[in-house]
JSON list of C-alpha atoms in Angstrom, two decimals:
[
{"chain": "O", "resi": 1, "resn": "MET", "atom": "CA", "xyz": [83.08, -80.85, -107.88]},
{"chain": "O", "resi": 2, "resn": "ALA", "atom": "CA", "xyz": [80.52, -82.76, -106.10]},
{"chain": "O", "resi": 3, "resn": "ALA", "atom": "CA", "xyz": [77.56, -83.19, -108.39]},
{"chain": "O", "resi": 4, "resn": "GLU", "atom": "CA", "xyz": [75.00, -82.39, -106.00]},
{"chain": "O", "resi": 5, "resn": "GLU", "atom": "CA", "xyz": [72.49, -79.59, -107.26]},
{"chain": "O", "resi": 6, "resn": "ARG", "atom": "CA", "xyz": [73.79, -76.27, -106.04]},
{"chain": "O", "resi": 7, "resn": "GLY", "atom": "CA", "xyz": [73.32, -72.58, -106.55]},
{"chain": "O", "resi": 8, "resn": "GLU", "atom": "CA", "xyz": [75.16, -70.15, -108.65]},
{"chain": "O", "resi": 9, "resn": "ASP", "atom": "CA", "xyz": [78.29, -69.54, -106.75]},
{"chain": "O", "resi": 10, "resn": "ALA", "atom": "CA", "xyz": [80.29, -66.25, -106.47]},
{"chain": "O", "resi": 11, "resn": "ALA", "atom": "CA", "xyz": [81.94, -67.14, -109.46]},
{"chain": "O", "resi": 12, "resn": "GLY", "atom": "CA", "xyz": [78.82, -67.53, -111.47]},
{"chain": "O", "resi": 13, "resn": "TYR", "atom": "CA", "xyz": [79.00, -71.32, -111.24]},
{"chain": "O", "resi": 14, "resn": "ALA", "atom": "CA", "xyz": [76.71, -73.31, -111.38]},
{"chain": "O", "resi": 15, "resn": "GLU", "atom": "CA", "xyz": [76.05, -77.45, -111.84]},
{"chain": "O", "resi": 16, "resn": "ARG", "atom": "CA", "xyz": [72.94, -79.67, -111.53]},
{"chain": "O", "resi": 17, "resn": "PRO", "atom": "CA", "xyz": [72.64, -83.31, -112.09]},
{"chain": "O", "resi": 18, "resn": "SER", "atom": "CA", "xyz": [71.68, -84.85, -115.38]},
{"chain": "O", "resi": 19, "resn": "PRO", "atom": "CA", "xyz": [68.01, -86.29, -115.10]},
{"chain": "O", "resi": 20, "resn": "VAL", "atom": "CA", "xyz": [68.49, -88.09, -118.46]},
{"chain": "O", "resi": 21, "resn": "LEU", "atom": "CA", "xyz": [72.27, -88.84, -118.60]},
{"chain": "O", "resi": 22, "resn": "PRO", "atom": "CA", "xyz": [72.85, -90.95, -115.65]},
{"chain": "O", "resi": 23, "resn": "GLY", "atom": "CA", "xyz": [75.99, -89.63, -113.76]},
{"chain": "O", "resi": 24, "resn": "ALA", "atom": "CA", "xyz": [76.40, -87.11, -115.48]},
{"chain": "O", "resi": 25, "resn": "VAL", "atom": "CA", "xyz": [75.97, -83.18, -114.31]},
{"chain": "O", "resi": 26, "resn": "VAL", "atom": "CA", "xyz": [75.17, -80.34, -115.90]},
{"chain": "O", "resi": 27, "resn": "TRP", "atom": "CA", "xyz": [77.18, -76.86, -115.20]},
{"chain": "O", "resi": 28, "resn": "THR", "atom": "CA", "xyz": [77.34, -73.02, -116.35]},
{"chain": "O", "resi": 29, "resn": "LYS", "atom": "CA", "xyz": [79.74, -70.41, -116.05]},
{"chain": "O", "resi": 30, "resn": "ALA", "atom": "CA", "xyz": [80.00, -66.55, -116.53]},
{"chain": "O", "resi": 31, "resn": "ALA", "atom": "CA", "xyz": [83.26, -66.37, -117.84]},
{"chain": "O", "resi": 32, "resn": "ASP", "atom": "CA", "xyz": [85.65, -63.18, -116.69]},
{"chain": "O", "resi": 33, "resn": "PRO", "atom": "CA", "xyz": [88.40, -62.51, -119.48]},
{"chain": "O", "resi": 34, "resn": "SER", "atom": "CA", "xyz": [89.80, -60.12, -117.05]},
{"chain": "O", "resi": 35, "resn": "GLY", "atom": "CA", "xyz": [91.19, -62.88, -115.00]},
{"chain": "O", "resi": 36, "resn": "GLY", "atom": "CA", "xyz": [92.72, -66.59, -115.72]},
{"chain": "O", "resi": 37, "resn": "GLY", "atom": "CA", "xyz": [90.43, -69.36, -115.69]},
{"chain": "O", "resi": 38, "resn": "SER", "atom": "CA", "xyz": [90.42, -71.21, -112.74]},
{"chain": "O", "resi": 39, "resn": "ALA", "atom": "CA", "xyz": [92.39, -74.56, -112.43]},
{"chain": "O", "resi": 40, "resn": "VAL", "atom": "CA", "xyz": [90.38, -77.54, -113.50]},
{"chain": "O", "resi": 41, "resn": "LEU", "atom": "CA", "xyz": [91.43, -80.79, -111.93]},
{"chain": "O", "resi": 42, "resn": "PRO", "atom": "CA", "xyz": [91.83, -84.52, -112.36]},
{"chain": "O", "resi": 43, "resn": "ASP", "atom": "CA", "xyz": [87.94, -86.03, -111.49]},
{"chain": "O", "resi": 44, "resn": "GLY", "atom": "CA", "xyz": [88.39, -88.95, -113.90]},
{"chain": "O", "resi": 45, "resn": "CYS", "atom": "CA", "xyz": [85.43, -87.24, -116.37]},
{"chain": "O", "resi": 46, "resn": "MET", "atom": "CA", "xyz": [84.95, -85.87, -119.20]},
{"chain": "O", "resi": 47, "resn": "ASP", "atom": "CA", "xyz": [83.37, -83.03, -120.40]},
{"chain": "O", "resi": 48, "resn": "LEU", "atom": "CA", "xyz": [81.41, -81.79, -123.37]},
{"chain": "O", "resi": 49, "resn": "LEU", "atom": "CA", "xyz": [81.15, -78.04, -123.72]},
{"chain": "O", "resi": 50, "resn": "TRP", "atom": "CA", "xyz": [79.65, -75.27, -125.66]},
{"chain": "O", "resi": 51, "resn": "THR", "atom": "CA", "xyz": [80.60, -71.51, -125.97]},
{"chain": "O", "resi": 52, "resn": "GLU", "atom": "CA", "xyz": [78.45, -69.62, -128.69]},
{"chain": "O", "resi": 53, "resn": "GLY", "atom": "CA", "xyz": [79.77, -70.66, -131.95]},
{"chain": "O", "resi": 54, "resn": "ARG", "atom": "CA", "xyz": [81.93, -74.12, -130.74]},
{"chain": "O", "resi": 55, "resn": "LEU", "atom": "CA", "xyz": [81.08, -77.12, -129.08]},
{"chain": "O", "resi": 56, "resn": "PHE", "atom": "CA", "xyz": [84.04, -79.15, -127.98]},
{"chain": "O", "resi": 57, "resn": "VAL", "atom": "CA", "xyz": [85.47, -81.93, -125.64]},
{"chain": "O", "resi": 58, "resn": "ALA", "atom": "CA", "xyz": [87.71, -81.86, -122.32]},
{"chain": "O", "resi": 59, "resn": "GLY", "atom": "CA", "xyz": [89.46, -85.00, -122.58]},
{"chain": "O", "resi": 60, "resn": "PRO", "atom": "CA", "xyz": [90.40, -86.85, -118.94]},
{"chain": "O", "resi": 61, "resn": "ASP", "atom": "CA", "xyz": [92.90, -85.00, -117.25]},
{"chain": "O", "resi": 62, "resn": "THR", "atom": "CA", "xyz": [96.22, -86.36, -115.47]},
{"chain": "O", "resi": 63, "resn": "ARG", "atom": "CA", "xyz": [97.34, -83.32, -114.16]},
{"chain": "O", "resi": 64, "resn": "ALA", "atom": "CA", "xyz": [95.57, -79.65, -113.57]},
{"chain": "O", "resi": 65, "resn": "TYR", "atom": "CA", "xyz": [94.57, -77.91, -116.52]},
{"chain": "O", "resi": 66, "resn": "ALA", "atom": "CA", "xyz": [94.88, -74.11, -116.53]},
{"chain": "O", "resi": 67, "resn": "PRO", "atom": "CA", "xyz": [93.07, -73.26, -119.06]},
{"chain": "O", "resi": 68, "resn": "GLY", "atom": "CA", "xyz": [93.93, -69.27, -118.97]},
{"chain": "O", "resi": 69, "resn": "ALA", "atom": "CA", "xyz": [92.15, -66.51, -119.82]},
{"chain": "O", "resi": 70, "resn": "PRO", "atom": "CA", "xyz": [88.51, -67.28, -121.29]},
{"chain": "O", "resi": 71, "resn": "ALA", "atom": "CA", "xyz": [86.72, -65.03, -123.85]},
{"chain": "O", "resi": 72, "resn": "PRO", "atom": "CA", "xyz": [83.84, -63.67, -122.76]},
{"chain": "O", "resi": 73, "resn": "GLY", "atom": "CA", "xyz": [80.45, -65.30, -122.72]},
{"chain": "O", "resi": 74, "resn": "ARG", "atom": "CA", "xyz": [78.75, -68.01, -121.39]},
{"chain": "O", "resi": 75, "resn": "TYR", "atom": "CA", "xyz": [80.25, -72.09, -121.38]},
{"chain": "O", "resi": 76, "resn": "VAL", "atom": "CA", "xyz": [78.03, -74.64, -120.91]},
{"chain": "O", "resi": 77, "resn": "GLY", "atom": "CA", "xyz": [78.93, -78.32, -119.84]},
{"chain": "O", "resi": 78, "resn": "LEU", "atom": "CA", "xyz": [77.94, -81.82, -119.59]},
{"chain": "O", "resi": 79, "resn": "ARG", "atom": "CA", "xyz": [80.36, -83.68, -117.00]},
{"chain": "O", "resi": 80, "resn": "PHE", "atom": "CA", "xyz": [79.91, -86.94, -117.59]},
{"chain": "O", "resi": 81, "resn": "ALA", "atom": "CA", "xyz": [80.60, -89.86, -115.51]},
{"chain": "O", "resi": 82, "resn": "PRO", "atom": "CA", "xyz": [83.80, -91.35, -115.57]},
{"chain": "O", "resi": 83, "resn": "GLY", "atom": "CA", "xyz": [84.53, -94.39, -118.53]},
{"chain": "O", "resi": 84, "resn": "THR", "atom": "CA", "xyz": [80.17, -93.46, -119.89]},
{"chain": "O", "resi": 85, "resn": "ALA", "atom": "CA", "xyz": [81.46, -90.19, -122.55]},
{"chain": "O", "resi": 86, "resn": "PRO", "atom": "CA", "xyz": [83.81, -92.57, -125.24]},
{"chain": "O", "resi": 87, "resn": "ALA", "atom": "CA", "xyz": [80.50, -94.45, -126.08]},
{"chain": "O", "resi": 88, "resn": "LEU", "atom": "CA", "xyz": [78.59, -91.00, -126.25]},
{"chain": "O", "resi": 89, "resn": "LEU", "atom": "CA", "xyz": [81.71, -89.61, -128.56]},
{"chain": "O", "resi": 90, "resn": "GLY", "atom": "CA", "xyz": [83.48, -92.29, -130.42]},
{"chain": "O", "resi": 91, "resn": "VAL", "atom": "CA", "xyz": [86.51, -91.90, -129.62]},
{"chain": "O", "resi": 92, "resn": "PRO", "atom": "CA", "xyz": [88.86, -93.96, -127.06]},
{"chain": "O", "resi": 93, "resn": "ALA", "atom": "CA", "xyz": [89.47, -91.80, -123.99]},
{"chain": "O", "resi": 94, "resn": "HIS", "atom": "CA", "xyz": [93.06, -92.27, -124.17]},
{"chain": "O", "resi": 95, "resn": "GLU", "atom": "CA", "xyz": [93.30, -90.33, -127.55]},
{"chain": "O", "resi": 96, "resn": "LEU", "atom": "CA", "xyz": [91.62, -87.44, -125.40]},
{"chain": "O", "resi": 97, "resn": "ARG", "atom": "CA", "xyz": [93.89, -87.79, -122.75]},
{"chain": "O", "resi": 98, "resn": "ASP", "atom": "CA", "xyz": [95.43, -84.07, -121.37]},
{"chain": "O", "resi": 99, "resn": "ARG", "atom": "CA", "xyz": [93.36, -82.62, -124.34]},
{"chain": "O", "resi": 100, "resn": "ARG", "atom": "CA", "xyz": [90.64, -80.09, -125.26]},
{"chain": "O", "resi": 101, "resn": "VAL", "atom": "CA", "xyz": [89.70, -80.98, -128.54]},
{"chain": "O", "resi": 102, "resn": "ASP", "atom": "CA", "xyz": [86.87, -79.38, -131.01]},
{"chain": "O", "resi": 103, "resn": "LEU", "atom": "CA", "xyz": [84.00, -81.38, -131.45]},
{"chain": "O", "resi": 104, "resn": "ALA", "atom": "CA", "xyz": [84.36, -81.27, -135.74]},
{"chain": "O", "resi": 105, "resn": "ASP", "atom": "CA", "xyz": [87.42, -83.07, -135.27]},
{"chain": "O", "resi": 106, "resn": "LEU", "atom": "CA", "xyz": [85.93, -86.02, -133.82]},
{"chain": "O", "resi": 107, "resn": "TRP", "atom": "CA", "xyz": [82.41, -85.99, -135.91]},
{"chain": "O", "resi": 108, "resn": "SER", "atom": "CA", "xyz": [81.65, -84.68, -139.75]},
{"chain": "O", "resi": 109, "resn": "GLY", "atom": "CA", "xyz": [81.74, -80.96, -139.67]},
{"chain": "O", "resi": 110, "resn": "ALA", "atom": "CA", "xyz": [78.30, -80.36, -141.22]},
{"chain": "O", "resi": 111, "resn": "GLU", "atom": "CA", "xyz": [77.23, -82.21, -138.50]},
{"chain": "O", "resi": 112, "resn": "VAL", "atom": "CA", "xyz": [78.54, -79.91, -135.82]},
{"chain": "O", "resi": 113, "resn": "ARG", "atom": "CA", "xyz": [78.05, -76.92, -137.54]},
{"chain": "O", "resi": 114, "resn": "ARG", "atom": "CA", "xyz": [74.04, -77.91, -137.01]},
{"chain": "O", "resi": 115, "resn": "LEU", "atom": "CA", "xyz": [74.35, -78.94, -133.65]},
{"chain": "O", "resi": 116, "resn": "THR", "atom": "CA", "xyz": [76.59, -75.88, -132.55]},
{"chain": "O", "resi": 117, "resn": "ALA", "atom": "CA", "xyz": [73.92, -73.28, -134.70]},
{"chain": "O", "resi": 118, "resn": "ARG", "atom": "CA", "xyz": [70.80, -75.47, -132.40]},
{"chain": "O", "resi": 119, "resn": "VAL", "atom": "CA", "xyz": [72.44, -74.88, -129.33]},
{"chain": "O", "resi": 120, "resn": "ASP", "atom": "CA", "xyz": [73.39, -71.20, -130.39]},
{"chain": "O", "resi": 121, "resn": "ALA", "atom": "CA", "xyz": [69.61, -70.70, -131.08]},
{"chain": "O", "resi": 122, "resn": "ALA", "atom": "CA", "xyz": [68.54, -72.12, -127.96]},
{"chain": "O", "resi": 123, "resn": "ALA", "atom": "CA", "xyz": [66.87, -70.35, -125.22]},
{"chain": "O", "resi": 124, "resn": "ASP", "atom": "CA", "xyz": [68.18, -72.33, -122.78]},
{"chain": "O", "resi": 125, "resn": "PRO", "atom": "CA", "xyz": [72.02, -73.96, -124.32]},
{"chain": "O", "resi": 126, "resn": "ALA", "atom": "CA", "xyz": [72.36, -75.90, -121.26]},
{"chain": "O", "resi": 127, "resn": "ALA", "atom": "CA", "xyz": [69.11, -77.78, -121.91]},
{"chain": "O", "resi": 128, "resn": "ALA", "atom": "CA", "xyz": [69.74, -78.07, -125.41]},
{"chain": "O", "resi": 129, "resn": "LEU", "atom": "CA", "xyz": [73.31, -79.42, -125.32]},
{"chain": "O", "resi": 130, "resn": "GLU", "atom": "CA", "xyz": [71.99, -81.88, -122.86]},
{"chain": "O", "resi": 131, "resn": "LEU", "atom": "CA", "xyz": [69.28, -82.51, -125.28]},
{"chain": "O", "resi": 132, "resn": "LEU", "atom": "CA", "xyz": [71.62, -83.14, -127.62]},
{"chain": "O", "resi": 133, "resn": "ALA", "atom": "CA", "xyz": [74.30, -85.86, -125.65]},
{"chain": "O", "resi": 134, "resn": "HIS", "atom": "CA", "xyz": [70.79, -87.70, -124.37]},
{"chain": "O", "resi": 135, "resn": "GLU", "atom": "CA", "xyz": [69.93, -87.89, -128.27]},
{"chain": "O", "resi": 136, "resn": "ARG", "atom": "CA", "xyz": [73.39, -89.46, -129.28]},
{"chain": "O", "resi": 137, "resn": "ALA", "atom": "CA", "xyz": [73.72, -91.81, -126.29]},
{"chain": "O", "resi": 138, "resn": "ASP", "atom": "CA", "xyz": [70.30, -93.65, -127.16]},
{"chain": "O", "resi": 139, "resn": "ARG", "atom": "CA", "xyz": [72.16, -94.00, -130.47]},
{"chain": "O", "resi": 140, "resn": "ALA", "atom": "CA", "xyz": [75.69, -95.13, -129.16]},
{"chain": "O", "resi": 141, "resn": "PRO", "atom": "CA", "xyz": [76.32, -98.32, -127.53]},
{"chain": "O", "resi": 142, "resn": "ALA", "atom": "CA", "xyz": [75.99, -98.70, -123.76]},
{"chain": "O", "resi": 143, "resn": "PRO", "atom": "CA", "xyz": [78.66, -98.26, -121.33]},
{"chain": "O", "resi": 144, "resn": "ASP", "atom": "CA", "xyz": [80.75, -101.32, -120.06]},
{"chain": "O", "resi": 145, "resn": "PRO", "atom": "CA", "xyz": [78.54, -101.97, -116.54]},
{"chain": "O", "resi": 146, "resn": "LEU", "atom": "CA", "xyz": [81.83, -104.12, -116.08]},
{"chain": "O", "resi": 147, "resn": "LEU", "atom": "CA", "xyz": [83.53, -100.75, -115.26]},
{"chain": "O", "resi": 148, "resn": "THR", "atom": "CA", "xyz": [80.95, -99.03, -113.34]},
{"chain": "O", "resi": 149, "resn": "ARG", "atom": "CA", "xyz": [81.74, -101.44, -110.95]},
{"chain": "O", "resi": 150, "resn": "VAL", "atom": "CA", "xyz": [85.17, -100.80, -111.40]},
{"chain": "O", "resi": 151, "resn": "VAL", "atom": "CA", "xyz": [85.06, -97.36, -110.97]},
{"chain": "O", "resi": 152, "resn": "ALA", "atom": "CA", "xyz": [82.86, -98.04, -107.87]},
{"chain": "O", "resi": 153, "resn": "ARG", "atom": "CA", "xyz": [84.92, -99.92, -106.22]},
{"chain": "O", "resi": 154, "resn": "LEU", "atom": "CA", "xyz": [88.46, -98.06, -106.77]},
{"chain": "O", "resi": 155, "resn": "ASN", "atom": "CA", "xyz": [86.36, -95.47, -105.27]},
{"chain": "O", "resi": 156, "resn": "ALA", "atom": "CA", "xyz": [85.61, -97.10, -102.60]},
{"chain": "O", "resi": 157, "resn": "GLY", "atom": "CA", "xyz": [89.14, -97.31, -101.78]},
{"chain": "O", "resi": 158, "resn": "HIS", "atom": "CA", "xyz": [89.68, -101.16, -102.64]},
{"chain": "O", "resi": 159, "resn": "GLY", "atom": "CA", "xyz": [93.15, -101.60, -104.63]},
{"chain": "O", "resi": 160, "resn": "VAL", "atom": "CA", "xyz": [93.66, -102.32, -108.17]},
{"chain": "O", "resi": 161, "resn": "ALA", "atom": "CA", "xyz": [94.42, -106.02, -108.21]},
{"chain": "O", "resi": 162, "resn": "GLU", "atom": "CA", "xyz": [91.54, -107.08, -105.77]},
{"chain": "O", "resi": 163, "resn": "THR", "atom": "CA", "xyz": [89.17, -104.42, -107.93]},
{"chain": "O", "resi": 164, "resn": "ALA", "atom": "CA", "xyz": [90.64, -106.96, -110.80]},
{"chain": "O", "resi": 165, "resn": "ALA", "atom": "CA", "xyz": [89.77, -109.90, -108.83]},
{"chain": "O", "resi": 166, "resn": "ALA", "atom": "CA", "xyz": [86.69, -108.67, -108.01]},
{"chain": "O", "resi": 167, "resn": "VAL", "atom": "CA", "xyz": [85.18, -108.40, -111.52]},
{"chain": "O", "resi": 168, "resn": "GLY", "atom": "CA", "xyz": [87.12, -111.09, -113.20]},
{"chain": "O", "resi": 169, "resn": "LEU", "atom": "CA", "xyz": [90.25, -109.98, -114.93]},
{"chain": "O", "resi": 170, "resn": "GLY", "atom": "CA", "xyz": [93.56, -109.93, -114.91]},
{"chain": "O", "resi": 171, "resn": "ALA", "atom": "CA", "xyz": [95.62, -106.94, -114.00]},
{"chain": "O", "resi": 172, "resn": "ARG", "atom": "CA", "xyz": [96.89, -106.60, -117.72]},
{"chain": "O", "resi": 173, "resn": "GLN", "atom": "CA", "xyz": [93.55, -106.81, -118.67]},
{"chain": "O", "resi": 174, "resn": "LEU", "atom": "CA", "xyz": [91.77, -104.37, -116.56]},
{"chain": "O", "resi": 175, "resn": "HIS", "atom": "CA", "xyz": [94.71, -101.99, -117.77]},
{"chain": "O", "resi": 176, "resn": "ARG", "atom": "CA", "xyz": [94.02, -102.86, -121.44]},
{"chain": "O", "resi": 177, "resn": "ARG", "atom": "CA", "xyz": [89.57, -102.29, -120.86]},
{"chain": "O", "resi": 178, "resn": "ALA", "atom": "CA", "xyz": [90.62, -99.31, -118.50]},
{"chain": "O", "resi": 179, "resn": "LEU", "atom": "CA", "xyz": [92.66, -97.16, -121.34]},
{"chain": "O", "resi": 180, "resn": "PRO", "atom": "CA", "xyz": [89.52, -96.46, -123.86]},
{"chain": "O", "resi": 181, "resn": "ALA", "atom": "CA", "xyz": [87.32, -96.12, -121.15]},
{"chain": "O", "resi": 182, "resn": "PHE", "atom": "CA", "xyz": [89.14, -93.67, -118.64]},
{"chain": "O", "resi": 183, "resn": "GLY", "atom": "CA", "xyz": [92.03, -92.52, -120.51]},
{"chain": "O", "resi": 184, "resn": "TYR", "atom": "CA", "xyz": [94.70, -93.76, -118.34]},
{"chain": "O", "resi": 185, "resn": "GLY", "atom": "CA", "xyz": [94.91, -97.28, -116.23]},
{"chain": "O", "resi": 186, "resn": "PRO", "atom": "CA", "xyz": [93.33, -97.91, -113.37]},
{"chain": "O", "resi": 187, "resn": "LYS", "atom": "CA", "xyz": [96.22, -97.06, -111.08]},
{"chain": "O", "resi": 188, "resn": "THR", "atom": "CA", "xyz": [95.66, -93.46, -112.26]},
{"chain": "O", "resi": 189, "resn": "LEU", "atom": "CA", "xyz": [92.18, -93.62, -111.78]},
{"chain": "O", "resi": 190, "resn": "ALA", "atom": "CA", "xyz": [92.20, -94.54, -108.34]},
{"chain": "O", "resi": 191, "resn": "ARG", "atom": "CA", "xyz": [94.93, -91.98, -107.51]},
{"chain": "O", "resi": 192, "resn": "VAL", "atom": "CA", "xyz": [92.30, -89.03, -109.56]},
{"chain": "O", "resi": 193, "resn": "LEU", "atom": "CA", "xyz": [89.70, -90.77, -107.36]},
{"chain": "O", "resi": 194, "resn": "ARG", "atom": "CA", "xyz": [90.87, -90.67, -104.40]},
{"chain": "O", "resi": 195, "resn": "LEU", "atom": "CA", "xyz": [92.34, -87.06, -104.68]},
{"chain": "O", "resi": 196, "resn": "GLN", "atom": "CA", "xyz": [88.71, -85.88, -105.50]},
{"chain": "O", "resi": 197, "resn": "ARG", "atom": "CA", "xyz": [87.85, -88.48, -102.19]},
{"chain": "O", "resi": 198, "resn": "ALA", "atom": "CA", "xyz": [90.12, -86.00, -100.24]},
{"chain": "O", "resi": 199, "resn": "LEU", "atom": "CA", "xyz": [89.31, -82.72, -101.65]},
{"chain": "O", "resi": 200, "resn": "ALA", "atom": "CA", "xyz": [85.68, -83.04, -100.42]},
{"chain": "O", "resi": 201, "resn": "LEU", "atom": "CA", "xyz": [86.48, -84.03, -97.10]},
{"chain": "O", "resi": 202, "resn": "ALA", "atom": "CA", "xyz": [88.81, -81.00, -96.52]},
{"chain": "O", "resi": 203, "resn": "ARG", "atom": "CA", "xyz": [86.42, -78.63, -98.46]},
{"chain": "O", "resi": 204, "resn": "GLY", "atom": "CA", "xyz": [84.14, -79.91, -95.41]},
{"chain": "O", "resi": 205, "resn": "GLY", "atom": "CA", "xyz": [86.51, -78.84, -92.47]},
{"chain": "O", "resi": 206, "resn": "LEU", "atom": "CA", "xyz": [88.42, -81.87, -91.88]},
{"chain": "O", "resi": 207, "resn": "GLY", "atom": "CA", "xyz": [91.72, -81.70, -90.83]},
{"chain": "O", "resi": 208, "resn": "GLN", "atom": "CA", "xyz": [94.83, -83.09, -92.85]},
{"chain": "O", "resi": 209, "resn": "ALA", "atom": "CA", "xyz": [95.93, -85.54, -91.28]},
{"chain": "O", "resi": 210, "resn": "GLU", "atom": "CA", "xyz": [92.21, -87.00, -90.85]},
{"chain": "O", "resi": 211, "resn": "THR", "atom": "CA", "xyz": [91.53, -86.29, -94.18]},
{"chain": "O", "resi": 212, "resn": "ALA", "atom": "CA", "xyz": [94.32, -88.46, -95.55]},
{"chain": "O", "resi": 213, "resn": "ALA", "atom": "CA", "xyz": [92.97, -91.36, -93.15]},
{"chain": "O", "resi": 214, "resn": "VAL", "atom": "CA", "xyz": [89.83, -91.23, -93.98]},
{"chain": "O", "resi": 215, "resn": "ALA", "atom": "CA", "xyz": [90.54, -90.95, -98.31]},
{"chain": "O", "resi": 216, "resn": "GLY", "atom": "CA", "xyz": [92.71, -93.85, -97.73]},
{"chain": "O", "resi": 217, "resn": "PHE", "atom": "CA", "xyz": [96.10, -92.45, -98.05]},
{"chain": "O", "resi": 218, "resn": "ALA", "atom": "CA", "xyz": [99.09, -94.03, -96.14]},
{"chain": "O", "resi": 219, "resn": "ASP", "atom": "CA", "xyz": [99.79, -90.88, -94.02]},
{"chain": "O", "resi": 220, "resn": "GLN", "atom": "CA", "xyz": [99.23, -86.85, -94.33]},
{"chain": "O", "resi": 221, "resn": "ALA", "atom": "CA", "xyz": [103.03, -86.87, -95.77]},
{"chain": "O", "resi": 222, "resn": "HIS", "atom": "CA", "xyz": [101.65, -89.23, -98.75]},
{"chain": "O", "resi": 223, "resn": "LEU", "atom": "CA", "xyz": [98.06, -86.72, -99.25]},
{"chain": "O", "resi": 224, "resn": "ALA", "atom": "CA", "xyz": [100.52, -84.17, -99.61]},
{"chain": "O", "resi": 225, "resn": "ARG", "atom": "CA", "xyz": [102.55, -85.10, -102.22]},
{"chain": "O", "resi": 226, "resn": "ASP", "atom": "CA", "xyz": [99.87, -86.49, -104.46]},
{"chain": "O", "resi": 227, "resn": "VAL", "atom": "CA", "xyz": [97.86, -83.59, -103.89]},
{"chain": "O", "resi": 228, "resn": "LYS", "atom": "CA", "xyz": [100.97, -81.26, -105.34]},
{"chain": "O", "resi": 229, "resn": "GLU", "atom": "CA", "xyz": [101.50, -84.28, -107.91]},
{"chain": "O", "resi": 230, "resn": "LEU", "atom": "CA", "xyz": [97.98, -83.91, -109.39]},
{"chain": "O", "resi": 231, "resn": "THR", "atom": "CA", "xyz": [97.18, -80.24, -108.66]},
{"chain": "O", "resi": 232, "resn": "GLY", "atom": "CA", "xyz": [100.35, -78.55, -109.12]},
{"chain": "O", "resi": 233, "resn": "MET", "atom": "CA", "xyz": [99.68, -76.85, -105.80]},
{"chain": "O", "resi": 234, "resn": "PRO", "atom": "CA", "xyz": [99.54, -77.77, -101.83]},
{"chain": "O", "resi": 235, "resn": "LEU", "atom": "CA", "xyz": [96.44, -78.54, -100.24]},
{"chain": "O", "resi": 236, "resn": "GLY", "atom": "CA", "xyz": [96.29, -75.31, -98.27]},
{"chain": "O", "resi": 237, "resn": "VAL", "atom": "CA", "xyz": [96.96, -73.61, -101.15]},
{"chain": "O", "resi": 238, "resn": "LEU", "atom": "CA", "xyz": [94.42, -74.91, -103.14]},
{"chain": "O", "resi": 239, "resn": "LEU", "atom": "CA", "xyz": [91.94, -74.74, -100.23]},
{"chain": "O", "resi": 240, "resn": "ARG", "atom": "CA", "xyz": [91.90, -71.04, -100.09]},
{"chain": "O", "resi": 241, "resn": "VAL", "atom": "CA", "xyz": [91.84, -70.50, -104.09]},
{"chain": "O", "resi": 242, "resn": "ASP", "atom": "CA", "xyz": [88.90, -72.60, -103.51]},
{"chain": "O", "resi": 243, "resn": "GLY", "atom": "CA", "xyz": [87.68, -70.24, -101.41]}
]
């Protein structure tokens, strides 16, 4: 989903850019237990999430995640830019790939209980979660700026070999650096970022052939295959579900 600020939609979802965590997005959603949760599509990101009484982490996805019927209540999340969450969380991204993990499995249980109670008691849980992450980020190592360049180049449609050369790494070196930062290798990250470019174009009304060309697919059939493999749905069905 786009990172620009927008109002709450019909499903009770809203998001805004974080002013204190570069590249991060703060989002909120009111859960509707009467229906299944919407599929979460791969985007190269990791999220720190809160719902009353629980802090947990969503790792980087390689395929659509179907959450099932959520418990009633409000959910708040921080979606971190690709490659920026592992330093803050203190765990390599590939250990969380395609997983949802309680924060107490990563940090001390006593600390997580204290932090959970703090967010639970806040008048604005979204602001409290954002402050919690900001405080943690101040004590954590800074994300590797080289990997920020990798994300920018891959998201601009450059190939993996070309990107590796541009940042001064061999292909194997880049793969080794990518796993702990993104959760998977640069080829998978490039596919996921290209998927998100295509979805943004298609949601904006561009036809599928034009979307394929602009997003960097070989052709419309290539777009259709990638969308189905990464999301489990054809593009047309996915756009109707979004709508």
